[in-house]
Short mmCIF file of C-alpha atoms in Angstrom, two decimals:
data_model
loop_
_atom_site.label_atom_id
_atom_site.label_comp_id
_atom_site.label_asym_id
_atom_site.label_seq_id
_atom_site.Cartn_x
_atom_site.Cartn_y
_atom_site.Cartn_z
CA UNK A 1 21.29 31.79 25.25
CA UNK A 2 23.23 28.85 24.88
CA UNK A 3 22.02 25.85 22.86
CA UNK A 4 23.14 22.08 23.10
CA UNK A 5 22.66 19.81 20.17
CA UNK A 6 22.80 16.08 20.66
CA UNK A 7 24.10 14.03 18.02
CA UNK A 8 23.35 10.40 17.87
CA UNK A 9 25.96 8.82 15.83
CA UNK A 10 25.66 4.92 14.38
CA UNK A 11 28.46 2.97 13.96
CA UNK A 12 28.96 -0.44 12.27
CA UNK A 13 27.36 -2.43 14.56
CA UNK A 14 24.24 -0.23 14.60
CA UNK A 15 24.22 0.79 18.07
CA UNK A 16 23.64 4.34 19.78
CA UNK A 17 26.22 5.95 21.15
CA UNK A 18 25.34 4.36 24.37
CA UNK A 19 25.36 0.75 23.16
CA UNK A 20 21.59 0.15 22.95
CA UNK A 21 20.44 -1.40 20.10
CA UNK A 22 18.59 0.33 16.96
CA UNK A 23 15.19 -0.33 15.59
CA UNK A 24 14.35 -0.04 11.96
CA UNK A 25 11.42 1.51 10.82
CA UNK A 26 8.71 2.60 7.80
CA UNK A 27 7.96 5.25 6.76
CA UNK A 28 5.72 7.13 3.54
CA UNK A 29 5.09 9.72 1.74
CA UNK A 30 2.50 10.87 -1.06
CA UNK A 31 3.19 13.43 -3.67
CA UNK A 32 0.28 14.38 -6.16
CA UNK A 33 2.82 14.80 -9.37
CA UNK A 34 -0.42 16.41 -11.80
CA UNK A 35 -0.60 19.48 -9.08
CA UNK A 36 2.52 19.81 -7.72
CA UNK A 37 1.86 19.15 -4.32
CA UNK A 38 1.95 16.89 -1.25
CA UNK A 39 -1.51 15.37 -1.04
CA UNK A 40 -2.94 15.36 2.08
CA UNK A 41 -5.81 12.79 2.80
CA UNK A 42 -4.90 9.34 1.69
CA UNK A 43 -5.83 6.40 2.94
CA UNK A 44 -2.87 4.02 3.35
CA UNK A 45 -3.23 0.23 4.63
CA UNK A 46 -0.50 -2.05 5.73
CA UNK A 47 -0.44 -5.74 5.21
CA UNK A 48 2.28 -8.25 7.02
CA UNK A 49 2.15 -11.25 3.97
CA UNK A 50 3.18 -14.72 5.07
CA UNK A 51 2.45 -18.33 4.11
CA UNK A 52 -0.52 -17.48 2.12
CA UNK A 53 -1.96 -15.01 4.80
CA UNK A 54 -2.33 -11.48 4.74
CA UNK A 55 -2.54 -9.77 7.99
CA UNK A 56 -3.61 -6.24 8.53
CA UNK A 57 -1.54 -4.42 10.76
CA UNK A 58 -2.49 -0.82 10.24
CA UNK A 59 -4.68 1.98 8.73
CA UNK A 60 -3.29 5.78 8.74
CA UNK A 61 -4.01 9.05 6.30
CA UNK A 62 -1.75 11.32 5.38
CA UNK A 63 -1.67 14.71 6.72
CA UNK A 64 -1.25 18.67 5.01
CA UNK A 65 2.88 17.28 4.48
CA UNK A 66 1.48 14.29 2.04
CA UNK A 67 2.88 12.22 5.51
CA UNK A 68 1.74 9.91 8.35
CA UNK A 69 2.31 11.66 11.93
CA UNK A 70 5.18 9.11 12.59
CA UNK A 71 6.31 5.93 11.35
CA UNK A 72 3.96 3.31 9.43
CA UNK A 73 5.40 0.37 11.25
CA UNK A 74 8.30 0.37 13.77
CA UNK A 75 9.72 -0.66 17.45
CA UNK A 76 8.77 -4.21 17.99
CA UNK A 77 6.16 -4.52 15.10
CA UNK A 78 9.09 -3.85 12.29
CA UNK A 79 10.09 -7.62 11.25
CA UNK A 80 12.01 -9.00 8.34
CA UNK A 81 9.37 -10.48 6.10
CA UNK A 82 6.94 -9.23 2.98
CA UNK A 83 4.54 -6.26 3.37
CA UNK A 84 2.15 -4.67 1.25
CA UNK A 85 1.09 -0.90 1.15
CA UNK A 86 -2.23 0.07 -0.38
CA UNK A 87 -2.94 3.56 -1.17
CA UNK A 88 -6.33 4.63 -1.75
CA UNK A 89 -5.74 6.71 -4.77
CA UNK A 90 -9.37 6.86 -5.82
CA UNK A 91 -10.22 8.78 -2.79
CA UNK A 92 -8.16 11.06 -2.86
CA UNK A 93 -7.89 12.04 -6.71
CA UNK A 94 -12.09 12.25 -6.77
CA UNK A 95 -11.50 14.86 -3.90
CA UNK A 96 -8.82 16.73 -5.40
CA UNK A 97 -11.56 17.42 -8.15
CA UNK A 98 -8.93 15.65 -10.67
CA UNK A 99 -10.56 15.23 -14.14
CA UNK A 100 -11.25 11.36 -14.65
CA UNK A 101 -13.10 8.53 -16.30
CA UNK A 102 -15.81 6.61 -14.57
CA UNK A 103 -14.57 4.39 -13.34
CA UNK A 104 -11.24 6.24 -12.89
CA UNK A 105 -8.52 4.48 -14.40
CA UNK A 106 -6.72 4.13 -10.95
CA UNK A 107 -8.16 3.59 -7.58
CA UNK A 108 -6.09 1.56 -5.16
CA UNK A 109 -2.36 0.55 -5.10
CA UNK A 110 -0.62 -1.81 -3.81
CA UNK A 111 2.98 -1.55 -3.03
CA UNK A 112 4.36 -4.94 -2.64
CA UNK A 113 7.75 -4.66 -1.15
CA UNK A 114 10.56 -7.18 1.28
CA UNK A 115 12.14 -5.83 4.16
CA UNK A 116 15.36 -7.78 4.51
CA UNK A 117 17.11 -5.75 7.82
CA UNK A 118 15.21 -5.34 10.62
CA UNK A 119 17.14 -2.41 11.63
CA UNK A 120 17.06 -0.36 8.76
CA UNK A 121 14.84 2.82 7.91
CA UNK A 122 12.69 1.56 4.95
CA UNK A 123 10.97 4.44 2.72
CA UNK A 124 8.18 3.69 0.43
CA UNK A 125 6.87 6.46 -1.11
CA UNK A 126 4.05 7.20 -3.91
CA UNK A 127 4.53 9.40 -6.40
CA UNK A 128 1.03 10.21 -7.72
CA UNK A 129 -0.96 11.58 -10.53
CA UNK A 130 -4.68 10.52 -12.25
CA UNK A 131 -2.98 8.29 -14.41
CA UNK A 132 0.34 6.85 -13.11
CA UNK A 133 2.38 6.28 -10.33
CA UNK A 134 5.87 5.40 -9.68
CA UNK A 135 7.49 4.10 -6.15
CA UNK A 136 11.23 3.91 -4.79
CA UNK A 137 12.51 3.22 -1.94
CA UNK A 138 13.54 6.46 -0.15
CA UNK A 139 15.73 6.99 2.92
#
Protein backbone atom coordinates (compact mmCIF):
# COMPACT_ATOMS: atom_id res chain seq x y z
CA UNK A 1 0.00 0.00 0.00
CA UNK A 2 1.27 3.11 -1.11
CA UNK A 3 0.99 6.29 0.97
CA UNK A 4 1.12 10.06 -0.20
CA UNK A 5 2.06 12.73 2.24
CA UNK A 6 1.29 16.33 1.45
CA UNK A 7 3.52 18.89 2.61
CA UNK A 8 2.41 22.41 2.88
CA UNK A 9 5.41 24.52 2.80
CA UNK A 10 5.38 28.57 3.82
CA UNK A 11 7.53 30.78 2.32
CA UNK A 12 8.36 34.45 3.08
CA UNK A 13 5.42 35.90 2.05
CA UNK A 14 3.27 33.47 4.06
CA UNK A 15 1.41 31.90 1.39
CA UNK A 16 0.53 28.07 0.67
CA UNK A 17 2.07 26.48 -1.84
CA UNK A 18 -0.76 27.44 -4.01
CA UNK A 19 -0.64 31.19 -3.35
CA UNK A 20 -3.63 31.50 -0.99
CA UNK A 21 -3.14 33.40 1.84
CA UNK A 22 -2.52 32.06 5.60
CA UNK A 23 -4.55 32.66 8.66
CA UNK A 24 -3.06 32.90 12.09
CA UNK A 25 -4.49 31.33 14.88
CA UNK A 26 -4.71 30.53 18.99
CA UNK A 27 -4.28 28.03 20.50
CA UNK A 28 -3.89 26.53 24.56
CA UNK A 29 -2.92 24.22 26.59
CA UNK A 30 -3.18 23.35 30.46
CA UNK A 31 -0.69 21.31 32.35
CA UNK A 32 -1.41 20.56 36.15
CA UNK A 33 2.55 20.88 37.23
CA UNK A 34 1.63 19.43 41.24
CA UNK A 35 0.41 15.95 39.44
CA UNK A 36 2.18 15.66 36.51
CA UNK A 37 -0.44 15.70 34.14
CA UNK A 38 -2.52 17.41 31.45
CA UNK A 39 -5.65 18.59 33.22
CA UNK A 40 -8.60 17.97 31.59
CA UNK A 41 -11.73 20.13 32.50
CA UNK A 42 -10.93 23.79 32.56
CA UNK A 43 -12.88 26.39 31.87
CA UNK A 44 -11.14 28.91 29.57
CA UNK A 45 -12.80 32.40 28.46
CA UNK A 46 -11.63 34.68 25.76
CA UNK A 47 -11.89 38.40 25.83
CA UNK A 48 -11.18 40.79 22.55
CA UNK A 49 -10.01 44.23 24.81
CA UNK A 50 -10.39 47.55 23.03
CA UNK A 51 -11.01 51.19 23.93
CA UNK A 52 -12.08 50.43 27.36
CA UNK A 53 -14.38 47.45 26.29
CA UNK A 54 -14.06 43.96 26.84
CA UNK A 55 -15.83 41.72 24.52
CA UNK A 56 -16.42 38.08 25.03
CA UNK A 57 -15.76 36.10 22.16
CA UNK A 58 -15.63 32.57 23.45
CA UNK A 59 -16.04 29.88 26.20
CA UNK A 60 -14.31 26.26 25.67
CA UNK A 61 -12.94 23.38 28.32
CA UNK A 62 -10.23 21.49 27.90
CA UNK A 63 -10.39 17.95 27.07
CA UNK A 64 -8.41 14.37 28.51
CA UNK A 65 -5.03 16.17 26.35
CA UNK A 66 -5.23 19.39 28.88
CA UNK A 67 -6.46 20.97 25.10
CA UNK A 68 -9.40 22.68 23.33
CA UNK A 69 -10.73 20.42 20.28
CA UNK A 70 -9.24 23.05 17.82
CA UNK A 71 -8.15 26.47 17.88
CA UNK A 72 -9.34 29.17 20.59
CA UNK A 73 -9.72 31.88 18.04
CA UNK A 74 -8.87 31.70 14.29
CA UNK A 75 -10.04 32.23 10.42
CA UNK A 76 -11.70 35.55 10.26
CA UNK A 77 -12.15 36.11 14.09
CA UNK A 78 -8.08 36.16 14.64
CA UNK A 79 -7.30 40.12 14.57
CA UNK A 80 -4.30 42.12 15.62
CA UNK A 81 -5.35 43.72 18.86
CA UNK A 82 -5.27 42.80 22.91
CA UNK A 83 -6.93 39.62 24.28
CA UNK A 84 -7.34 38.21 27.53
CA UNK A 85 -7.52 34.44 28.56
CA UNK A 86 -9.12 33.45 31.84
CA UNK A 87 -8.66 30.10 33.19
CA UNK A 88 -10.84 28.87 35.76
CA UNK A 89 -8.28 27.37 37.99
CA UNK A 90 -10.55 27.09 41.01
CA UNK A 91 -12.66 24.63 39.27
CA UNK A 92 -10.61 22.57 38.28
CA UNK A 93 -8.00 22.27 41.27
CA UNK A 94 -11.28 21.73 43.84
CA UNK A 95 -12.05 18.74 41.42
CA UNK A 96 -8.73 17.37 41.18
CA UNK A 97 -9.21 16.91 45.06
CA UNK A 98 -5.94 19.29 45.36
CA UNK A 99 -5.29 20.14 49.06
CA UNK A 100 -6.19 23.97 49.56
CA UNK A 101 -7.17 26.87 51.74
CA UNK A 102 -10.65 28.25 51.81
CA UNK A 103 -10.74 30.33 49.91
CA UNK A 104 -8.05 28.71 47.72
CA UNK A 105 -5.29 30.92 47.15
CA UNK A 106 -5.90 30.84 43.29
CA UNK A 107 -9.10 30.69 41.42
CA UNK A 108 -9.18 32.46 38.09
CA UNK A 109 -6.41 33.75 35.72
CA UNK A 110 -6.15 36.00 33.46
CA UNK A 111 -3.69 35.92 30.71
CA UNK A 112 -3.37 39.30 29.29
CA UNK A 113 -1.48 39.06 26.10
CA UNK A 114 -1.07 41.37 22.28
CA UNK A 115 -1.25 39.70 19.15
CA UNK A 116 0.79 41.82 16.78
CA UNK A 117 0.60 39.42 13.26
CA UNK A 118 -2.47 38.40 12.20
CA UNK A 119 -1.04 35.51 10.49
CA UNK A 120 0.90 33.97 13.00
CA UNK A 121 0.15 30.80 15.27
CA UNK A 122 -0.06 32.35 18.81
CA UNK A 123 0.34 29.74 21.85
CA UNK A 124 -0.69 30.62 25.28
CA UNK A 125 -0.38 28.05 27.53
CA UNK A 126 -0.89 27.55 31.50
CA UNK A 127 1.30 25.84 33.39
CA UNK A 128 -0.59 24.97 36.59
CA UNK A 129 -0.32 23.92 40.15
CA UNK A 130 -2.48 24.94 43.65
CA UNK A 131 -0.23 27.63 44.17
CA UNK A 132 1.43 29.10 41.03
CA UNK A 133 1.35 29.38 37.55
CA UNK A 134 3.62 30.42 34.87
CA UNK A 135 2.65 31.26 30.98
CA UNK A 136 4.81 31.53 27.64
CA UNK A 137 4.06 31.84 24.55
CA UNK A 138 4.38 28.45 22.77
CA UNK A 139 4.44 27.59 19.07
Amino acid sequence: MQYEILHVILNQNNKDQKGGACMGRLTTHVLDTARGCPAEGVGIELYRLSGGNREKLTSVVTNDDGRVDGPILGDEDFAVGTYELVFMAGNYLKSSGAPLTDPAFLDQIPIRFGISDGDAHYHVPLLLSPYGYSTYRGS
